[in-house]
Amino acid sequence: MTDSKYFTTTKKGEIFELKAELNSDKKEKKKEAVKKVIASMTVGKDVSALFPDVVNCMQTDNLELKKLVYLYLMNYAKSQPDMAIMAVNTFVKDCEDPNPLIRALAVRTMGCIRVDKITEYLCEPLRKCLKDEDPYVRKTAAVCVAKLHDINAQLVEDQGFLDTLKDLISDSNPMVVANAVAALSEIAESHPSSNLLDLNPQSINKLLTALNECTEWGQIFILDCLANYTPKDDREAQSICERVTPRLSHANSAVVLSAVKVLMKFMEMLSKDLDYYGTLLKKLAPPLVTLLSAEPELQYVALRNINLIVQKRPEVLKHEMKVFFVKYNDPIYVKLEKLDIMIRLASQANIAQVLAELKEYATEVDVDFVRKAVRAIGRCAIKVEQSAERCVSTLLDLIQTKVNYVVQEAIVVIKDIFRKYPNKYESVIATLCENLDSLDEPEARAAMIWIVGEYAERIDNADELLESFLEGFHDESTQVQLQLLTAIVKLFLKKPTETQELVQQVLSLATQDSDNPDLRDRGYIYWRLLSTDPVAAKEVVLAEKPLISEETDLIEPTLLDELICYIGTLASVYHKPPSAFVEGGRGVVHKSLPPRTASSESTESPETAPAGAPPGEQLDAVPTQGDLLGDLLNLDLGPPVSGPPLAASAVQMGAVDLLGGGLDSLMGDEPEGIGAPSFVAPPAAAVPANLGAPMGSGLSDLFDLTSGVGTLSGSYVAPKAVWLPAMKAKGLEISGTFTRQAGTISMDLQLTNKALQVMTDFAIQFNRNSFGLAPAAPLQVHAPLSPTQTVEISLPLSTAGSVMKTEPLNSLQVAVKNNIDVFYFSTLYPLHILFVEDGKMDRQMFLATWKDIPNENEAQFQIRDCPLNAEAVSSRLQSSNIFTVARRNVEGQDMLYQSLKLTNGIWVLAELRIQPGNPSFTDLELSLKCRAPEVSQHVYQAYETILKN
Amino acid sequence: MSLGEYEKHWKSVVSQSVCDYFFEAQEKAADVENVPPVISTPHHYLISIYRDKLFFVSVIQTEVPPLFVIEFLHRVADTFQDYFGECSEAAIKDNVVIVYELLEEMLDNGFPLATESNILKELIKPPTILRSVVNSITGSSNVGDTLPTGQLSNIPWRRAGVKYTNNEAYFDVVEEIDAIIDKSGSTVFAEIQGVIDACIKLSGMPDLSLSFMNPRLLDDVSFHPCIRFKRWESERVLSFIPPDGNFRLISYRVSSQNLVAIPVYVKHSISFKENSSCGRFDITIGPKQNMGKTIEGITVTVHMPKVVLNMNLTPTQGSYTFDPVTKVLTWDVGKITPQKLPSLKGLVNLQSGAPKPEENPSLNIQFKIQQLAISGLKVNRLDMYGEKYKPFKGVKYVTKAGKFQVRT
């Protein structure tokens, strides 16, 4: 009496038999036949030949038979579109059936039939069903819109279904709301630019109400939708959080994780001083821990997400270390994730426990897990300084076990410990050397060789040890060969007398007998260094190495912030932004955490050079790398800029990748990059900036020419200065200057490759700055930059970037990436590149404004030794967009009244006093008035720069 | 699935060949339990669960929360279990059309539709021998033709018009102790995973409230959607209109170490001699903090190292088996009588010439204590509102070992 009988029809004439049964007069026989057809279908048999016969069974009052026929139709309509039309009438009729169950079933099934001709007939019934009196029909119809959109997006838009769907968000039934949100979210995913889910406080309130009442699945859709909303301030964020927190106690883990996402995201807006912030932190831990007692698959996804959460907010789970202890029968994928999180949570307080556990794991059976456990011990040592000694002794214990792979892993991590704590644990070297012979993995061999080379002076038989490796030099992997070469050179520099022969041997092996260019190059460099200047060689080879730190395995903060927005999604499982793996043309919108809100904001004061540093001291303004890195990484936290040019947003998108290491995708996208190439060259025929100058300034034009600096048109351009010396950037030298021509600000860069390897994959990114300067196009270096080659690039800039007041006001922190590394530098831009072309105020306005700005905002400066007359001054300033509004002669002194406007709309008014015809008195007096007095100093500097060059 | 594969498409059809990636991963994983739950293929993602010796795999094309998919797959497995009494290859094969109908009701275009067992049963009646016979005689079907009312109400988990002659409400408080005990017998980690499962057979729309003697124990709780969260927040009372039938009311976790009593201890001495083909094995189990209750149903499972060929042991009570292929030793102990503690000792035969095993095996202990919730949780009272009849009420307590491991 079970369905398995449907699988046992006779092979011969199976279809024929079914056909006969389907056309039987007996209802029961018909139904049985359809069941057999369905059973065959589920196991992949082709029963499409029965299409007309099955469709004939559709006109029935028997609900089960109807459903079965519908199932069949959904499967085969695509392959029999002409036949499927036969079914349309029945569908349309069913959509009018008095039974809501049948109406819903009909509209649902119609939406699943992916045949164009059918979809045309679907529109009318669907429109009715969307407004059906029965919520069950409405909620089914809402999903149907998403289905239809997938088949024919244009049709859905033309028919106005999207608006109807939006209306359903205010439906009285929570399930209808949830389904409308789900459908809209799905549609929005394929239209990232569309404003389908335009959320405002009212709609948010409706969603939050529906959240309490709809099914668990609906809750997930609503929570995911909420997560995309940016509250207007911290109070709104808090009130949403308060209403979302009860979801943390839901039995469905997906609901819990979606709620965690909303909370993690909105928490960003709350001040840490708030009591509520602390309460929320406490509430987050228990649900996360509870996820770990669920099925292993759920645990895995939860652990991947917890890994992100503990990196972003370690305080959440800092007391929960023990729940991450590994059970021996956990699946391997759970074990490895737990281990990773244990390290992230390791601290001085719990390190003893952690180490005891790790040691236990290192004796387990699973080789991969054991290796990772040994590595984890090393990572603990590096992370928690107080534990280093304990870790080293634990590792030594493990080495004593003589289990081959344990020993090898231990040696690799001990090398890292040496690098982190130089001159502390070298006493263990002897023990390590005992195991030299058992090492057969390249990484372990390389690590051991590094240790021998680095501490050659303490190892009596270092030369013998290294020599023993040399015998099979050509069979070693490149990693080992390179390490061996370096180690022997180190040895030679430390003990030159005994090891001359050895070093010659290795140099000739590396340079003459090897096919590997890396090895050869390194060999030649050492050779030349040693032969020309042994002292320099010593400085280079035995230079103090930078310490390594725990941060190397942390997710880079920009990416982390983005991933926090994707908690619970595939992105959170892969720890990659969706742009890195989502298929095809589906647009991906980068998400970013909301910025801290105004009401609780404190003024930020980055630690940079003191205010008003003169331009000559640019390099001093470079902050330490660490600080800078931190600042740069905040870059994408800024609020979304309203209406930036298209290209700028493309650049911003790319910028996320820059520091996220996903540069390849950025570069790969270039051909599609929106209009990027057209930005590369600034407009060739720039309009002379002094076009609108008064007639009488012809003379000054001449003067301008004779002064011979800068470009013919546009504002004054300073000569290029070195911004990033090659020695600080692994051979990449960057010099540059800023220009403003015909309204376009550019950063003119000169990149020189002073390294010995080809440089490719350039990209650039700015930190937030006072005037929102940002690259308007990607940094385009068309061909790889070969050694000694130089390229000139003009990078157009926009002022649509995120704004953050810097100190000094005009400092700009820049990150440049190439295939070798990411480099940072800081420079100061002259303020006059921000003076806009329409900066001329009319006289009346000028007078009114001058009076209106309070006197305390007035700043007085002197420009010394400027032997120019009023005309010359005026015309020269005008070419840099400082406009003379009026001119008066008072007691033999020329008074110029000038105005200028910055890109951000700040007006600066100036009064300039000149004493013409008095060669002994060439100082100009400048009074500046501005509502933002802090710019005055920089405007004065701009005046001085323009007039003196 | 081992014998056949079943597929159901909700959107455009995805070629079956995509499953090859899954089979590949399965082969690579060696042990079925180690197949990663999320696998990426060039065009799709495969999210799978492994339950009751079956894999449930879903193919997804766009970004969908993996937990959403995993939860849903478990719900599908639960439903099969509920409908067919077991979730197995045979059960699915025997009921393939119902399976298909169920899947159709559970998901529409990737959106879950009806996943509550109460609602599904209104739409599609579960198979019973009786119904099959009746159906074949009368020609009626197992598909309901009424609108699943509960699906739209504010209490989607309960169907309308429930009627019982005997009205009963039973609760099982089940606590499992997860623990890791180290070599020396001290507790590395211990927590209690508790659940309260309910079996409610009450007519009409009963509104229940369940209160505890010591609700403060419950600070980390996951609720069934029927529970009114606000009442819990303010009064620490579980107030709810229950679904009809069996369901999990809450699950909770007690982790504060001093609240987790460890009811048994194990004395163990497992040693392998260097350069010899034998070793000694000796374990004894005794009661520790058992709150005066009998510990029963004790089973000890040990995964012995690979080099172990055989074991010659003598139990003082119960019986043991050793599987030389999987190297699993199972000792079915039974009850502990404090007067004479159960022990198992004897010789271990090792593969000759092989190095002595590095790792000492962990002992996995199972046990059961009736009439005790080890955390001390106690139900105070159960009240019913909204209906006039007097229901039978009952609460049972049991404590079990969860993942209870003793390292040696």
Coordinates of N, CA, C and O in Angstrom, one line a residue, chain A residues 640-717:
Chain A
P640 N 27.3 57.6 3.4 CA 27.2 57.6 2.0 C 27.1 59.1 1.5 O 26.3 59.8 2.0
V641 N 27.9 59.4 0.5 CA 27.8 60.8 0.0 C 26.6 60.9 -0.9 O 26.3 60.1 -1.8
S642 N 25.9 62.0 -0.7 CA 24.7 62.1 -1.6 C 25.1 62.6 -2.9 O 25.8 63.5 -3.1
G643 N 24.6 61.8 -3.9 CA 24.8 62.2 -5.3 C 26.2 62.4 -5.8 O 26.5 63.4 -6.4
P644 N 27.1 61.4 -5.5 CA 28.5 61.6 -6.1 C 28.4 61.3 -7.6 O 27.5 60.5 -8.0
P645 N 29.4 61.8 -8.3 CA 29.4 61.4 -9.7 C 29.6 59.9 -9.8 O 30.1 59.2 -9.0
L646 N 29.1 59.3 -10.9 CA 29.1 57.9 -11.1 C 30.5 57.3 -11.0 O 30.7 56.3 -10.3
A647 N 31.4 58.0 -11.6 CA 32.8 57.4 -11.6 C 33.3 57.4 -10.2 O 34.0 56.5 -9.8
A648 N 32.9 58.4 -9.4 CA 33.5 58.4 -8.1 C 33.0 57.3 -7.3 O 33.7 56.7 -6.5
S649 N 31.7 56.9 -7.5 CA 31.2 55.8 -6.7 C 31.9 54.5 -7.1 O 32.1 53.6 -6.4
A650 N 32.2 54.4 -8.4 CA 32.9 53.2 -8.9 C 34.2 53.1 -8.2 O 34.7 52.1 -7.8
V651 N 34.9 54.3 -8.1 CA 36.2 54.2 -7.4 C 36.1 53.8 -6.0 O 36.8 53.0 -5.5
Q652 N 35.0 54.4 -5.4 CA 34.9 54.0 -3.9 C 34.7 52.5 -3.8 O 35.2 51.9 -2.8
M653 N 33.9 52.0 -4.7 CA 33.7 50.5 -4.6 C 35.0 49.8 -4.7 O 35.3 49.0 -3.9
G654 N 35.8 50.2 -5.6 CA 37.1 49.6 -5.8 C 38.0 49.8 -4.6 O 38.7 48.9 -4.2
A655 N 37.8 50.9 -4.0 CA 38.7 51.3 -2.9 C 38.5 50.3 -1.8 O 39.5 50.0 -1.1
V656 N 37.3 49.8 -1.6 CA 37.2 48.8 -0.5 C 38.1 47.6 -0.8 O 38.7 47.0 0.1
D657 N 38.1 47.2 -2.1 CA 38.9 46.1 -2.4 C 40.4 46.3 -2.2 O 41.2 45.4 -1.9
L658 N 40.8 47.6 -2.4 CA 42.2 47.9 -2.3 C 42.8 47.4 -1.1 O 43.8 46.7 -1.1
L659 N 42.2 47.7 0.0 CA 42.8 47.2 1.3 C 42.4 45.9 1.7 O 42.9 45.2 2.5
G660 N 41.3 45.4 1.0 CA 40.9 44.1 1.3 C 41.6 43.0 0.6 O 41.3 41.8 0.8
G661 N 42.6 43.4 -0.2 CA 43.4 42.4 -0.9 C 42.7 41.8 -2.1 O 43.2 40.9 -2.8
G662 N 41.5 42.3 -2.4 CA 40.8 41.7 -3.5 C 41.0 42.6 -4.8 O 40.1 42.8 -5.6
L663 N 42.2 43.1 -4.9 CA 42.5 44.0 -6.0 C 42.3 43.4 -7.3 O 42.0 44.1 -8.3
D664 N 42.6 42.1 -7.4 CA 42.5 41.5 -8.7 C 41.1 41.7 -9.3 O 41.0 42.0 -10.5
S665 N 40.1 41.6 -8.5 CA 38.8 41.8 -9.1 C 38.6 43.2 -9.5 O 38.0 43.5 -10.5
L666 N 39.2 44.1 -8.8 CA 39.1 45.5 -9.1 C 39.7 45.7 -10.5 O 39.1 46.3 -11.4
M667 N 40.9 45.2 -10.7 CA 41.6 45.3 -12.0 C 40.9 44.6 -13.1 O 40.8 45.1 -14.2
G668 N 40.3 43.5 -12.7 CA 39.6 42.7 -13.7 C 38.4 43.4 -14.2 O 38.0 43.3 -15.4
D669 N 37.8 44.2 -13.4 CA 36.6 44.9 -13.7 C 36.8 46.1 -14.6 O 35.9 46.7 -15.1
E670 N 38.1 46.5 -14.8 CA 38.4 47.8 -15.3 C 37.6 48.1 -16.7 O 37.1 49.1 -16.8
P671 N 37.6 47.1 -17.6 CA 37.0 47.5 -18.8 C 35.6 47.9 -18.7 O 35.1 48.8 -19.4
E672 N 34.9 47.4 -17.7 CA 33.5 47.8 -17.5 C 33.4 49.0 -16.6 O 32.4 49.6 -16.5
G673 N 34.5 49.4 -15.9 CA 34.5 50.5 -15.0 C 33.9 51.7 -15.7 O 34.2 52.0 -16.9
I674 N 33.0 52.4 -15.0 CA 32.2 53.3 -15.7 C 33.0 54.5 -16.1 O 33.4 55.3 -15.3
G675 N 33.2 54.6 -17.3 CA 33.9 55.8 -17.9 C 35.2 56.1 -17.4 O 35.7 57.2 -17.5
A676 N 35.8 55.2 -16.7 CA 37.1 55.4 -16.1 C 38.2 55.9 -17.1 O 38.8 56.9 -16.8
P677 N 38.3 55.3 -18.2 CA 39.4 55.7 -19.1 C 39.3 57.2 -19.5 O 40.3 57.9 -19.6
S678 N 38.0 57.7 -19.6 CA 37.9 59.1 -20.1 C 38.4 60.1 -19.0 O 38.6 61.2 -19.3
F679 N 38.7 59.6 -17.9 CA 39.2 60.5 -16.8 C 40.7 60.6 -16.8 O 41.3 61.4 -16.2
V680 N 41.3 59.7 -17.6 CA 42.8 59.6 -17.4 C 43.5 60.8 -17.8 O 44.3 61.4 -17.1
A681 N 43.2 61.3 -19.0 CA 43.9 62.5 -19.4 C 42.9 63.7 -19.1 O 41.8 63.7 -19.5
P682 N 43.5 64.7 -18.5 CA 42.7 65.9 -18.3 C 42.4 66.6 -19.6 O 43.1 66.4 -20.6
P683 N 41.3 67.3 -19.7 CA 41.0 67.9 -21.0 C 42.2 68.7 -21.5 O 42.8 69.5 -20.8
A684 N 42.5 68.4 -22.8 CA 43.7 69.0 -23.3 C 43.6 70.5 -23.5 O 44.5 71.2 -23.1
A685 N 42.5 70.9 -24.1 CA 42.4 72.4 -24.3 C 41.7 73.0 -23.1 O 40.5 73.2 -23.1
A686 N 42.5 73.3 -22.2 CA 41.9 73.9 -21.0 C 41.6 75.4 -21.3 O 42.3 76.0 -22.0
V687 N 40.5 75.8 -20.8 CA 40.1 77.2 -21.0 C 41.0 78.1 -20.1 O 41.2 77.8 -19.0
P688 N 41.6 79.1 -20.7 CA 42.4 80.0 -19.9 C 41.6 80.5 -18.8 O 40.5 81.0 -19.0
A689 N 42.2 80.5 -17.6 CA 41.4 80.8 -16.5 C 41.2 82.3 -16.4 O 40.2 82.8 -15.8
N690 N 42.0 83.1 -17.1 CA 41.8 84.5 -17.0 C 41.0 85.1 -18.1 O 41.0 86.2 -18.5
L691 N 40.2 84.2 -18.7 CA 39.3 84.6 -19.8 C 38.4 85.8 -19.4 O 38.2 86.7 -20.1
G692 N 37.9 85.7 -18.2 CA 37.0 86.7 -17.8 C 37.7 87.9 -17.1 O 37.0 88.7 -16.4
A693 N 39.0 88.0 -17.2 CA 39.7 89.1 -16.5 C 39.4 90.4 -17.1 O 39.1 90.5 -18.3
P694 N 39.5 91.5 -16.3 CA 39.3 92.8 -16.9 C 40.2 93.1 -18.1 O 41.3 92.5 -18.1
M695 N 39.8 93.9 -19.0 CA 40.6 94.2 -20.2 C 42.0 94.7 -19.9 O 42.9 94.4 -20.5
G696 N 42.1 95.5 -18.9 CA 43.3 96.1 -18.6 C 44.4 95.2 -18.1 O 45.5 95.7 -17.8
S697 N 44.2 94.0 -18.1 CA 45.2 93.1 -17.5 C 46.1 92.4 -18.6 O 46.8 91.5 -18.3
G698 N 46.0 92.9 -19.8 CA 46.9 92.4 -20.8 C 48.3 92.4 -20.4 O 49.1 91.4 -20.6
L699 N 48.7 93.4 -19.8 CA 50.1 93.5 -19.4 C 50.5 92.4 -18.4 O 51.6 91.8 -18.5
S700 N 49.6 92.2 -17.5 CA 49.9 91.2 -16.5 C 50.1 89.8 -17.1 O 50.8 88.9 -16.6
D701 N 49.3 89.6 -18.2 CA 49.5 88.3 -18.9 C 50.9 88.1 -19.3 O 51.5 87.0 -19.1
L702 N 51.5 89.2 -19.9 CA 52.9 89.1 -20.3 C 53.8 88.8 -19.1 O 54.6 88.0 -19.1
F703 N 53.4 89.5 -18.0 CA 54.2 89.3 -16.8 C 54.2 87.9 -16.4 O 55.2 87.3 -16.0
D704 N 53.0 87.4 -16.4 CA 52.8 86.0 -16.1 C 53.7 85.1 -16.9 O 54.3 84.2 -16.3
L705 N 53.8 85.4 -18.2 CA 54.6 84.5 -19.0 C 56.0 84.6 -18.7 O 56.7 83.6 -18.6
T706 N 56.4 85.9 -18.4 CA 57.9 86.0 -18.2 C 58.2 85.4 -16.8 O 59.4 84.9 -16.7
S707 N 57.3 85.4 -15.9 CA 57.7 84.8 -14.6 C 57.9 83.3 -14.8 O 58.6 82.7 -14.0
G708 N 57.4 82.8 -15.9 CA 57.8 81.4 -16.4 C 57.5 80.3 -15.4 O 58.2 79.3 -15.5
V709 N 56.6 80.4 -14.5 CA 56.4 79.2 -13.7 C 54.9 78.7 -14.0 O 54.1 79.5 -14.4
G710 N 54.7 77.5 -13.7 CA 53.4 77.0 -13.8 C 52.9 76.8 -15.3 O 53.7 77.1 -16.2
T711 N 51.8 76.4 -15.4 CA 51.2 76.1 -16.8 C 50.6 77.4 -17.2 O 50.3 78.3 -16.5
L712 N 50.4 77.4 -18.5 CA 49.8 78.6 -19.1 C 48.4 78.9 -18.6 O 48.1 80.0 -18.2
S713 N 47.6 77.9 -18.5 CA 46.3 78.1 -18.0 C 46.1 77.4 -16.7 O 46.9 76.5 -16.4
G714 N 45.1 77.8 -16.0 CA 44.9 77.1 -14.7 C 45.7 77.8 -13.6 O 46.5 78.7 -13.9
S715 N 45.5 77.3 -12.4 CA 46.1 77.9 -11.3 C 47.6 77.5 -11.2 O 48.0 76.6 -11.8
Y716 N 48.2 78.1 -10.3 CA 49.6 77.9 -10.0 C 49.9 76.4 -9.7 O 49.2 75.8 -8.9
V717 N 50.9 75.9 -10.3 CA 51.3 74.5 -10.0 C 52.7 74.4 -9.4 O 53.6 74.9 -10.0

